[in-house]
Coordinates of C-alpha atoms and ligand atoms in Angstrom, one line a residue:
M779 CA 0.0 0.0 0.0
K780 CA 2.7 2.4 1.0
E781 CA 4.5 1.7 -2.3
K782 CA 1.3 2.4 -4.3
I783 CA 0.7 5.7 -2.5
V784 CA 4.3 6.7 -3.0
N785 CA 4.0 6.1 -6.8
L786 CA 0.8 8.0 -6.9
L787 CA 2.5 11.0 -5.3
A788 CA 5.7 10.6 -7.3
S789 CA 3.8 10.9 -10.6
R790 CA 2.3 14.2 -9.5
I791 CA 5.3 15.7 -7.7
P792 CA 8.2 16.0 -10.2
A793 CA 10.1 18.1 -7.7
L794 CA 10.8 15.1 -5.4
S795 CA 12.3 11.8 -6.1
V796 CA 10.5 8.5 -5.3
S797 CA 12.9 7.8 -2.4
E798 CA 12.4 11.3 -1.0
I799 CA 8.6 10.8 -1.1
D800 CA 9.0 7.4 0.5
Q801 CA 11.0 9.0 3.2
Y802 CA 8.6 11.8 3.9
L803 CA 5.4 9.7 3.9
E804 CA 4.3 9.3 7.5
I805 CA 2.1 7.0 9.5
P806 CA -0.1 9.4 11.5
P807 CA -0.2 8.9 15.3
K808 CA -3.9 8.4 15.2
T809 CA -5.8 6.2 12.7
D810 CA -8.6 8.8 12.4
M811 CA -6.0 11.0 10.7
G812 CA -5.6 8.4 8.0
D813 CA -3.3 5.4 7.4
Y814 CA -0.6 7.5 5.7
A815 CA 0.0 11.2 5.6
F816 CA 2.1 13.3 3.3
P817 CA 3.5 16.6 4.7
C818 CA 3.6 19.3 2.1
F819 CA 6.1 21.6 3.8
K820 CA 8.8 20.2 1.7
L821 CA 7.1 21.5 -1.4
A822 CA 6.4 25.1 -0.3
K823 CA 9.7 26.4 -1.6
A824 CA 9.5 24.8 -5.0
Y825 CA 5.8 25.6 -5.5
R826 CA 5.9 29.1 -3.9
K827 CA 2.7 28.4 -2.1
A828 CA 1.5 27.7 1.4
P829 CA 1.7 24.0 2.4
A830 CA -2.1 23.9 3.1
V831 CA -2.8 25.1 -0.4
I832 CA -0.5 22.6 -1.9
A833 CA -2.2 19.9 0.2
Q834 CA -5.7 20.9 -1.1
E835 CA -4.5 20.9 -4.7
L836 CA -2.7 17.6 -4.4
A837 CA -5.6 15.9 -2.9
A838 CA -8.0 17.1 -5.6
E839 CA -5.5 16.1 -8.3
I840 CA -5.3 12.5 -6.9
G841 CA -9.0 12.2 -6.7
E842 CA -10.6 8.8 -6.4
Q843 CA -8.5 5.6 -6.5
D844 CA -9.8 2.1 -6.2
F845 CA -7.4 1.1 -3.4
L846 CA -8.1 4.2 -1.4
E847 CA -11.2 5.0 0.6
S848 CA -10.5 8.7 0.5
V849 CA -7.8 11.3 0.1
N850 CA -8.2 14.4 2.4
P851 CA -6.3 17.5 2.9
L852 CA -5.9 18.5 6.5
G853 CA -3.8 21.6 7.2
P854 CA -0.4 21.1 5.5
Y855 CA -1.0 17.3 5.2
V856 CA -2.6 15.1 2.6
N857 CA -4.2 12.2 4.5
F858 CA -4.7 8.9 2.8
F859 CA -7.3 6.4 4.0
V860 CA -6.7 3.0 2.4
N861 CA -9.6 0.9 1.2
K862 CA -9.7 -1.6 4.1
S863 CA -11.0 -4.6 2.3
A864 CA -8.6 -4.0 -0.6
Y865 CA -5.8 -3.7 1.9
A866 CA -6.8 -7.0 3.6
E867 CA -6.9 -8.7 0.3
M868 CA -3.5 -7.4 -0.6
V869 CA -2.0 -8.6 2.6
M870 CA -3.5 -12.1 2.1
D871 CA -2.2 -12.1 -1.5
K872 CA 1.2 -11.5 -0.2
Y873 CA 0.8 -14.1 2.4
T874 CA -0.4 -16.8 0.1
E875 CA 2.0 -16.0 -2.7
S876 CA 4.6 -18.5 -1.3
A877 CA 4.4 -21.5 0.8
D878 CA 6.9 -20.0 3.2
Y879 CA 5.8 -16.5 4.1
G880 CA 8.7 -14.2 4.9
A881 CA 11.2 -16.3 2.9
S882 CA 13.1 -14.7 0.1
S883 CA 15.6 -15.7 -2.5
E884 CA 18.0 -12.9 -1.5
G885 CA 20.8 -15.3 -0.5
N886 CA 20.6 -17.7 -3.4
G887 CA 24.0 -19.2 -4.2
Q888 CA 25.8 -17.5 -1.3
T889 CA 27.3 -19.2 1.7
I890 CA 27.6 -17.6 5.2
C891 CA 29.8 -19.2 7.8
I892 CA 28.7 -18.6 11.3
D893 CA 31.3 -19.3 14.0
Y894 CA 29.5 -19.5 17.3
S895 CA 29.1 -21.3 20.6
S896 CA 32.7 -22.6 20.6
P897 CA 33.1 -23.5 24.3
N898 CA 36.5 -24.4 25.7
V899 CA 37.5 -28.0 26.4
A900 CA 38.0 -28.8 30.1
K901 CA 36.1 -25.6 31.1
N902 CA 32.5 -25.3 31.9
F903 CA 29.9 -24.2 29.3
H904 CA 28.9 -21.1 31.0
V905 CA 26.1 -18.6 30.5
G906 CA 28.2 -16.5 28.2
H907 CA 28.6 -19.5 25.9
L908 CA 24.8 -19.8 26.1
R909 CA 24.4 -16.3 24.6
T910 CA 26.7 -17.0 21.6
T911 CA 24.9 -20.3 21.0
I912 CA 21.4 -18.8 21.1
I913 CA 22.3 -15.8 19.0
G914 CA 24.3 -17.8 16.5
N915 CA 21.6 -20.4 16.1
S916 CA 19.0 -17.6 15.5
L917 CA 21.2 -16.0 12.8
Y918 CA 21.5 -19.4 11.2
K919 CA 17.7 -19.7 11.0
I920 CA 17.2 -16.2 9.8
F921 CA 19.8 -16.5 7.0
T922 CA 18.5 -19.9 6.0
K923 CA 15.0 -18.4 5.6
L924 CA 16.5 -15.9 3.2
S925 CA 18.0 -18.8 1.1
Y926 CA 21.6 -18.4 2.2
K927 CA 23.5 -21.7 2.7
V928 CA 24.8 -21.5 6.2
E929 CA 27.8 -23.4 7.6
R930 CA 27.4 -23.7 11.4
I931 CA 30.9 -23.9 12.8
N932 CA 31.7 -24.8 16.4
H933 CA 35.3 -23.5 16.8
L934 CA 35.9 -25.5 20.0
G935 CA 38.7 -24.2 22.3
D936 CA 40.5 -27.5 22.2
W937 CA 44.1 -26.5 21.7
G938 CA 46.6 -24.3 23.4
T939 CA 49.1 -24.1 26.2
Q940 CA 46.4 -24.8 28.8
F941 CA 46.5 -28.4 27.7
G942 CA 50.2 -28.6 28.7
K943 CA 49.1 -27.4 32.2
L944 CA 46.2 -29.9 32.2
I945 CA 48.5 -32.8 31.3
V946 CA 51.0 -31.9 34.0
A947 CA 48.2 -31.5 36.5
Y948 CA 46.5 -34.7 35.6
K949 CA 49.7 -36.7 35.8
K950 CA 50.5 -35.2 39.2
W951 CA 47.1 -35.2 40.9
G952 CA 44.5 -36.6 38.6
S953 CA 42.7 -40.0 38.6
R954 CA 41.0 -41.7 35.7
E955 CA 37.9 -42.6 37.9
A956 CA 37.5 -39.0 39.1
V957 CA 37.6 -37.6 35.6
E958 CA 35.3 -40.3 34.3
S959 CA 32.7 -39.6 37.0
R960 CA 33.0 -35.9 37.5
G961 CA 33.9 -34.8 34.0
I962 CA 34.7 -31.1 33.4
E963 CA 34.2 -30.3 37.1
E964 CA 37.2 -32.5 38.0
L965 CA 39.3 -31.2 35.1
M966 CA 38.6 -27.6 36.2
E967 CA 39.6 -28.5 39.7
I968 CA 43.0 -29.9 38.8
Y969 CA 43.6 -27.0 36.5
V970 CA 42.9 -24.5 39.4
R971 CA 45.2 -26.6 41.6
F972 CA 47.9 -26.3 38.9
H973 CA 47.8 -22.5 39.2
K974 CA 47.9 -22.5 42.9
E975 CA 50.8 -24.8 43.1
A976 CA 52.6 -23.0 40.3
D977 CA 52.6 -19.9 42.5
E978 CA 54.8 -21.8 44.9
D979 CA 56.8 -23.7 42.4
P980 CA 57.3 -21.8 39.1
S981 CA 59.0 -24.8 37.5
L982 CA 55.6 -26.2 36.9
E983 CA 55.0 -23.6 34.3
D984 CA 58.1 -24.8 32.4
Q985 CA 56.9 -28.3 32.6
A986 CA 53.6 -27.3 31.2
R987 CA 55.2 -25.4 28.3
A988 CA 57.3 -28.4 27.5
A989 CA 54.3 -30.7 27.7
F990 CA 52.4 -28.6 25.2
T991 CA 55.4 -28.5 22.9
E992 CA 55.5 -32.3 23.0
L993 CA 51.8 -32.5 22.4
E994 CA 52.2 -30.2 19.3
N995 CA 55.1 -32.5 18.2
G996 CA 52.9 -35.6 18.5
N997 CA 53.8 -37.2 21.8
K998 CA 51.5 -40.3 21.8
E999 CA 50.7 -40.5 25.5
Y1000 CA 49.9 -36.8 25.7
E1001 CA 47.9 -37.0 22.5
E1002 CA 45.7 -39.7 24.0
L1003 CA 45.2 -37.8 27.2
W1004 CA 44.3 -34.7 25.3
K1005 CA 41.8 -36.6 23.1
W1006 CA 40.2 -38.0 26.2
F1007 CA 39.8 -34.6 27.8
V1008 CA 38.1 -33.5 24.5
D1009 CA 35.8 -36.4 24.5
I1010 CA 34.8 -36.0 28.1
S1011 CA 34.1 -32.3 27.5
L1012 CA 32.3 -32.8 24.2
K1013 CA 29.9 -35.2 25.9
E1014 CA 28.8 -32.5 28.3
F1015 CA 28.5 -29.9 25.6
L1016 CA 26.4 -32.2 23.4
R1017 CA 24.1 -32.7 26.4
I1018 CA 23.4 -28.9 26.4
Y1019 CA 22.9 -28.7 22.6
D1020 CA 20.5 -31.5 23.0
I1021 CA 18.5 -29.6 25.6
L1022 CA 18.5 -26.6 23.3
G1023 CA 17.6 -28.7 20.3
M1024 CA 20.5 -27.2 18.3
S1025 CA 23.2 -28.7 16.2
F1026 CA 26.3 -27.8 14.1
D1027 CA 27.6 -28.7 10.7
H1028 CA 31.2 -28.7 11.8
F1029 CA 33.0 -29.3 15.1
T1030 CA 36.2 -28.0 13.8
G1031 CA 37.9 -26.7 16.8
E1032 CA 41.3 -25.0 17.2
S1033 CA 43.1 -28.3 17.1
F1034 CA 41.8 -28.8 13.6
Y1035 CA 44.2 -26.1 12.4
R1036 CA 47.3 -27.2 14.3
D1037 CA 49.1 -28.4 11.1
Q1038 CA 48.1 -25.3 9.2
T1039 CA 49.6 -22.7 11.5
S1040 CA 53.2 -23.0 10.3
T1041 CA 51.9 -22.4 6.8
V1042 CA 50.3 -19.2 8.0
V1043 CA 53.6 -18.1 9.6
E1044 CA 55.4 -18.9 6.4
M1045 CA 52.9 -16.8 4.3
L1046 CA 53.2 -13.9 6.7
K1047 CA 57.0 -14.1 6.4
E1048 CA 56.9 -14.2 2.6
R1049 CA 54.8 -11.1 2.5
G1050 CA 57.2 -9.3 4.8
L1051 CA 54.6 -8.8 7.5
L1052 CA 56.5 -10.5 10.4
T1053 CA 58.6 -8.7 13.0
E1054 CA 60.6 -10.4 15.8
S1055 CA 59.7 -9.0 19.2
E1056 CA 61.3 -10.4 22.3
G1057 CA 61.7 -13.7 20.6
A1058 CA 58.0 -13.8 19.5
L1059 CA 56.9 -13.3 15.9
V1060 CA 54.3 -10.6 15.5
V1061 CA 52.5 -8.5 12.9
M1062 CA 52.9 -4.8 13.8
L1063 CA 49.6 -3.0 13.7
D1064 CA 50.5 0.4 15.3
E1065 CA 49.7 2.1 12.1
Y1066 CA 46.1 1.0 12.7
D1067 CA 46.2 2.0 16.4
M1068 CA 46.3 -1.6 17.6
P1069 CA 48.8 -3.6 19.5
P1070 CA 50.8 -6.2 17.6
C1071 CA 49.2 -9.4 16.6
I1072 CA 51.3 -12.2 18.0
V1073 CA 51.4 -15.3 15.8
A1074 CA 54.2 -17.4 17.4
K1075 CA 55.5 -17.5 20.9
K1076 CA 59.1 -17.5 21.9
D1077 CA 59.2 -21.3 22.0
G1078 CA 57.6 -21.4 18.6
S1079 CA 54.2 -22.6 19.7
S1080 CA 51.1 -21.2 18.0
I1081 CA 48.4 -19.3 19.7
Y1082 CA 44.7 -18.5 19.5
A1083 CA 45.2 -15.8 16.8
T1084 CA 47.4 -18.0 14.6
R1085 CA 44.7 -20.7 14.6
D1086 CA 42.0 -18.2 13.8
L1087 CA 44.1 -16.9 10.8
A1088 CA 44.5 -20.5 9.6
A1089 CA 40.7 -21.0 10.1
I1090 CA 39.9 -18.0 7.9
L1091 CA 42.0 -19.3 5.0
Y1092 CA 40.6 -22.8 5.4
R1093 CA 37.0 -21.6 5.4
K1094 CA 37.5 -19.4 2.4
K1095 CA 39.0 -22.3 0.5
S1096 CA 36.4 -24.9 1.7
Y1097 CA 33.2 -22.9 1.7
D1098 CA 33.9 -19.8 -0.4
F1099 CA 31.9 -17.8 2.0
S1100 CA 30.3 -14.4 1.1
K1101 CA 30.4 -13.6 4.8
C1102 CA 32.0 -15.2 7.8
L1103 CA 30.4 -14.2 11.1
Y1104 CA 31.9 -14.6 14.6
V1105 CA 29.5 -14.4 17.5
T1106 CA 31.5 -13.8 20.7
G1107 CA 31.5 -11.5 23.8
L1108 CA 32.5 -7.9 23.3
E1109 CA 35.8 -8.6 25.1
Q1110 CA 37.1 -10.2 22.0
K1111 CA 36.6 -7.2 19.8
L1112 CA 40.3 -6.3 19.6
H1113 CA 41.3 -9.9 18.8
F1114 CA 39.0 -10.0 15.8
A1115 CA 39.9 -6.5 14.7
Q1116 CA 43.5 -7.6 14.7
I1117 CA 43.1 -10.8 12.8
F1118 CA 40.8 -9.3 10.2
K1119 CA 43.4 -6.6 9.7
V1120 CA 46.2 -9.2 9.2
I1121 CA 44.1 -10.9 6.6
E1122 CA 43.6 -7.6 4.8
L1123 CA 47.4 -6.9 5.0
M1124 CA 48.0 -10.4 3.5
G1125 CA 46.2 -9.0 0.4
Y1126 CA 42.8 -10.7 0.7
D1127 CA 40.0 -8.4 -0.2
Y1128 CA 37.5 -10.7 1.5
A1129 CA 38.7 -9.3 4.8
S1130 CA 35.8 -6.9 4.6
N1131 CA 33.4 -9.9 4.7
L1132 CA 34.6 -11.0 8.1
V1133 CA 32.3 -9.7 10.7
H1134 CA 32.5 -9.8 14.5
I1135 CA 29.1 -9.9 16.1
P1136 CA 29.6 -9.0 19.8
Y1137 CA 27.0 -9.3 22.6
G1138 CA 26.7 -8.0 26.2
L1139 CA 27.2 -9.5 29.6
V1140 CA 25.0 -11.8 31.6
S1141 CA 23.9 -11.3 35.2
L1142 CA 21.5 -12.9 37.6
K1143 CA 19.0 -10.9 39.5
G1144 CA 19.1 -11.6 43.3
G1145 CA 22.0 -14.0 42.9
K1146 CA 25.5 -14.5 41.8
L1147 CA 26.5 -16.0 38.5
S1148 CA 29.8 -17.2 39.9
T1149 CA 30.0 -20.1 42.3
R1150 CA 32.2 -20.2 45.4
N1151 CA 35.4 -21.0 43.5
G1152 CA 34.8 -18.2 41.1
N1153 CA 33.4 -20.3 38.3
V1154 CA 30.5 -19.0 36.2
I1155 CA 27.2 -20.8 36.5
Y1156 CA 26.8 -23.8 34.3
A1157 CA 24.4 -23.2 31.4
E1158 CA 23.1 -26.7 31.9
D1159 CA 22.0 -25.9 35.5
L1160 CA 20.3 -22.8 34.3
L1161 CA 18.4 -24.5 31.6
N1162 CA 17.3 -27.3 33.9
E1163 CA 16.2 -24.9 36.5
A1164 CA 14.1 -23.1 33.9
I1165 CA 12.5 -26.3 32.9
A1166 CA 11.8 -27.4 36.5
K1167 CA 10.3 -24.0 37.4
T1168 CA 8.1 -24.1 34.4
R1169 CA 7.0 -27.6 35.2
S1170 CA 5.8 -26.5 38.6
I1171 CA 4.0 -23.5 37.2
I1172 CA 2.1 -25.8 34.9
E1173 CA 1.4 -28.1 37.8
E1174 CA 0.1 -25.2 39.9
K1175 CA -2.2 -24.0 37.1
G1176 CA -3.5 -27.5 37.0
S1177 CA -3.9 -27.5 33.3
G1178 CA -5.1 -30.7 31.7
I1179 CA -2.4 -30.9 29.1
E1180 CA -1.1 -34.3 28.3
D1181 CA 2.6 -34.0 27.6
K1182 CA 3.6 -31.9 30.6
D1183 CA 7.3 -32.8 30.3
K1184 CA 7.6 -31.8 26.7
V1185 CA 5.7 -28.6 27.3
A1186 CA 7.7 -27.7 30.4
H1187 CA 10.8 -28.3 28.3
D1188 CA 9.8 -26.1 25.4
V1189 CA 8.4 -23.3 27.5
G1190 CA 11.3 -23.3 30.0
V1191 CA 14.0 -23.3 27.3
G1192 CA 11.9 -20.9 25.3
A1193 CA 11.8 -18.5 28.2
I1194 CA 15.6 -18.4 28.4
L1195 CA 16.0 -18.0 24.7
F1196 CA 13.4 -15.3 24.4
N1197 CA 14.9 -13.4 27.4
D1198 CA 18.3 -13.5 25.6
L1199 CA 17.0 -12.4 22.2
Y1200 CA 14.4 -9.8 23.2
N1201 CA 16.9 -6.9 23.6
Q1202 CA 19.6 -5.8 21.2
R1203 CA 22.4 -8.2 21.5
I1204 CA 24.9 -5.7 22.7
K1205 CA 22.8 -5.0 25.8
D1206 CA 23.4 -7.0 28.9
V1207 CA 21.1 -9.8 29.8
V1208 CA 19.6 -10.2 33.2
F1209 CA 18.2 -13.5 34.5
D1210 CA 15.3 -12.5 36.5
W1211 CA 13.3 -15.7 37.1
E1212 CA 10.1 -14.0 38.0
K1213 CA 10.1 -11.8 34.9
L1214 CA 11.4 -14.4 32.5
L1215 CA 8.7 -17.0 33.3
N1216 CA 5.8 -14.6 33.6
F1217 CA 3.1 -15.8 31.2
D1218 CA 1.7 -12.3 31.0
G1219 CA 4.9 -10.3 30.6
E1220 CA 7.1 -9.6 27.7
T1221 CA 8.3 -13.1 27.6
G1222 CA 8.6 -16.2 25.5
P1223 CA 5.9 -18.0 27.4
Y1224 CA 3.5 -15.2 26.7
V1225 CA 4.0 -15.5 22.9
Q1226 CA 3.9 -19.3 23.1
Y1227 CA 0.7 -19.0 25.1
T1228 CA -0.8 -16.8 22.4
Y1229 CA 0.1 -19.5 19.9
A1230 CA -1.6 -22.2 22.0
R1231 CA -4.6 -19.9 22.3
A1232 CA -4.8 -19.6 18.5
S1233 CA -4.5 -23.3 18.1
S1234 CA -7.2 -23.9 20.6
V1235 CA -9.6 -21.5 18.7
L1236 CA -9.0 -23.5 15.6
R1237 CA -9.5 -26.8 17.3
K1238 CA -12.9 -25.6 18.6
I1239 CA -14.0 -24.5 15.2
G1240 CA -12.8 -27.8 13.8
I1241 CA -10.2 -26.4 11.4
D1242 CA -6.7 -27.7 10.8
G1243 CA -4.6 -24.5 10.7
D1244 CA -1.9 -25.9 8.6
A1245 CA -4.2 -27.6 6.1
A1246 CA -6.3 -24.4 5.8
A1247 CA -3.4 -22.3 4.6
S1248 CA -4.1 -23.2 1.0
R1249 CA -7.8 -22.3 1.2
L1250 CA -7.5 -18.9 2.9
K1251 CA -8.6 -16.8 -0.1
E1252 CA -11.8 -18.9 -0.7
M1253 CA -12.6 -18.7 3.0
T1254 CA -12.3 -15.0 3.3
D1255 CA -14.8 -12.2 2.6
F1256 CA -12.5 -9.2 2.8
S1257 CA -15.3 -6.8 3.6
K1258 CA -15.6 -8.6 6.9
L1259 CA -12.1 -7.6 8.0
T1260 CA -12.4 -3.9 8.0
D1261 CA -12.7 -3.3 11.7
E1262 CA -10.0 -1.6 13.7
Y1263 CA -8.6 -4.8 15.3
S1264 CA -8.5 -6.9 12.2
L1265 CA -6.8 -4.1 10.4
A1266 CA -4.2 -3.6 13.1
L1267 CA -3.4 -7.3 13.0
L1268 CA -3.2 -7.3 9.2
K1269 CA -0.7 -4.4 9.4
V1270 CA 1.6 -6.5 11.6
I1271 CA 1.2 -9.5 9.4
E1272 CA 2.2 -7.4 6.4
K1273 CA 5.5 -6.4 8.0
Y1274 CA 7.0 -9.9 8.6
P1275 CA 9.1 -10.2 5.5
S1276 CA 10.7 -6.8 5.9
V1277 CA 11.5 -7.5 9.6
I1278 CA 13.3 -10.7 8.7
K1279 CA 15.4 -8.9 6.1
E1280 CA 16.3 -6.1 8.4
A1281 CA 17.1 -8.5 11.3
A1282 CA 19.5 -10.3 8.9
S1283 CA 21.2 -7.2 7.6
R1284 CA 21.8 -5.9 11.1
Y1285 CA 22.6 -9.4 12.6
E1286 CA 20.0 -8.6 15.1
P1287 CA 17.6 -11.4 16.1
S1288 CA 16.0 -9.1 18.6
M1289 CA 14.0 -7.5 15.7
V1290 CA 12.3 -10.9 15.2
A1291 CA 11.7 -11.3 18.9
R1292 CA 10.1 -7.8 19.1
Y1293 CA 8.1 -8.6 16.1
S1294 CA 6.7 -11.8 17.6
M1295 CA 5.6 -9.8 20.6
D1296 CA 3.9 -7.2 18.5
L1297 CA 2.1 -9.9 16.6
A1298 CA 1.0 -11.6 19.9
H1299 CA -0.3 -8.3 21.2
A1300 CA -2.2 -7.5 18.0
F1301 CA -3.6 -11.0 17.9
N1302 CA -4.7 -10.9 21.5
A1303 CA -6.5 -7.6 21.0
F1304 CA -8.2 -9.0 18.0
Y1305 CA -9.2 -12.1 19.9
R1306 CA -10.5 -10.0 22.8
E1307 CA -12.6 -7.7 20.6
C1308 CA -13.7 -9.8 17.7
Q1309 CA -15.5 -12.9 18.5
I1310 CA -14.4 -15.6 16.1
N1311 CA -16.8 -18.5 16.5
V1312 CA -19.9 -16.6 15.4
P1313 CA -23.0 -17.9 13.6
D1314 CA -22.5 -15.7 10.5
E1315 CA -20.5 -18.1 8.4
A1316 CA -18.8 -15.6 6.2
L1317 CA -17.7 -13.6 9.2
R1318 CA -16.5 -16.7 11.1
N1319 CA -14.5 -17.9 8.1
S1320 CA -12.9 -14.6 7.5
R1321 CA -11.9 -14.2 11.1
T1322 CA -10.7 -17.8 11.1
S1323 CA -8.4 -17.1 8.2
L1324 CA -6.8 -14.3 10.3
V1325 CA -6.3 -16.7 13.1
V1326 CA -4.7 -19.2 10.7
M1327 CA -2.2 -16.6 9.4
S1328 CA -1.4 -15.2 12.8
R1329 CA -0.8 -18.6 14.3
S1330 CA 1.5 -19.7 11.6
I1331 CA 3.5 -16.5 11.7
I1332 CA 3.9 -16.6 15.5
R1333 CA 5.2 -20.2 15.2
D1334 CA 7.5 -19.2 12.3
S1335 CA 8.9 -16.2 14.1
L1336 CA 9.6 -18.1 17.3
A1337 CA 11.2 -20.9 15.2
L1338 CA 13.6 -18.2 13.9
L1339 CA 14.6 -17.7 17.5
G1340 CA 15.0 -21.4 18.1
I1341 CA 11.8 -21.7 20.2
N1342 CA 9.2 -24.4 19.8
C1343 CA 5.5 -23.8 20.2
P1344 CA 3.4 -26.3 22.1
E1345 CA -0.1 -26.7 20.7
A1346 CA -1.6 -26.5 24.2
M1347 CA -0.3 -25.1 27.4
Ligands
LIG276 N1 36.6 -20.5 22.6 C1 36.4 -19.1 22.6 C2 35.9 -18.6 23.9 O1 35.3 -19.4 24.6 C3 35.5 -18.6 21.5 C4 36.0 -18.8 20.1 C5 35.4 -17.9 19.1 N2 35.7 -18.2 17.7 C6 36.9 -18.0 17.2 N3 37.1 -18.3 15.9 N4 37.9 -17.4 17.8 O2 36.0 -17.5 24.3

């Protein structure tokens, strides 16, 4: 509709370009002032007339249009009232045009790599890793909807000098049984002990360095120990991905690049980018106001940055990405700026397609996120707590739903995901149990509840919402959808495709989360004010088709966030 009005104006206002008109066209604060309003101030100079006069003339010139109810001048504005049933029909046409409303072919043929989650072996999967996992997964869904091929990459922290320490610690104080039974918890404990004891006995550090060098050089015993630490950790990580219902295409962690780092160092040398600094090899970046990027330590061992450089070259070669995204906390901003710059200095113009996607911190209301020994809360505990709390809320409400465990799971996990994605990612996230699980608040459960309500309405009417999607146009008499609430709902429905596109271009899943909330609000107002199961068949069918559309878009938008929708709750 907006486009049609813009074109209408453009053909009558040669003084302004189409995009200028598009920019000036407003949505009035009150619907009784029209659906769109065009301010004529901008034309006063060119026309040498008062804006109110211009508005009068313009309105008269536009006259009657079949998709407009009326065009009225009001002061310096021309107000447009769209023909409501024509509008309803247009929205439904758009909706039924494709089998997957909101999808587009924008990404056809292009690959996007998303590097996210990436927890560290022998360290707990904490709430910060939960954020990258949730955001990365949502970006994967959003880009897939826009027809990009997405490679989901888990860049596990499974290599580095810390494994030298762990090997030394394990050989001194570890036991196979304890690690088998306590997993990461035990590995973290011996690691902490290593640091304590190394304060007393600095020679431990040398032993650890030597152990890592041996590991890098292929010491069989160490290799086996390391592999075991990775397996133990991965088992715990997979348990979390399982709760979240998320998966990856590649678990190519840092160790995957261990044989490629020397090539990277070679390439940097050939290009004259390396400088020796206190025995280490670095790429100087002071010209770009950054500290040097270290690529090899004094003892020759590789580091985090070297493995990331190798990973970029590998991914470009293997996937020929059009973009490679990195979802990590803000504290790694400098690291990524450095390695992206090094790639640029190596002469690769695709450096501009490497994007760091940072996010804010996590805190817990009324509690501490760190445990006694300073470790951050386990994501798994948090998820399980959300599920358990939801379970007891369901129990309390005494609802008759059958699969309580599955519903508690989807709603509990959904609450955490929604809470994470509802605000711009750079904002900090607060876990406030009461807020997060409030079925009437701005929460995941509220939107899920709205979905269940829509499903229940359809069940009562005896309509299968998914099957009805193909019959919507036959079912609908558009003149029955011209009331205020239907119209408001249609306006939200119309926006979905553009919201997805914008969320993708800004790497901002919160736009989809906000949208799902707007849709839930608009649907609930419609539900409250417009009875659906009425005797008038045409009215009932037309309203039912609005329910069918709303329900399916709520489900789809939550799916883009990684959230499931129970049919009843
Ligand atoms: N393992 C790192 C951490 O926990 C995140 C890795 C991010 N990805 C990367 N390619 N550096 O902080």
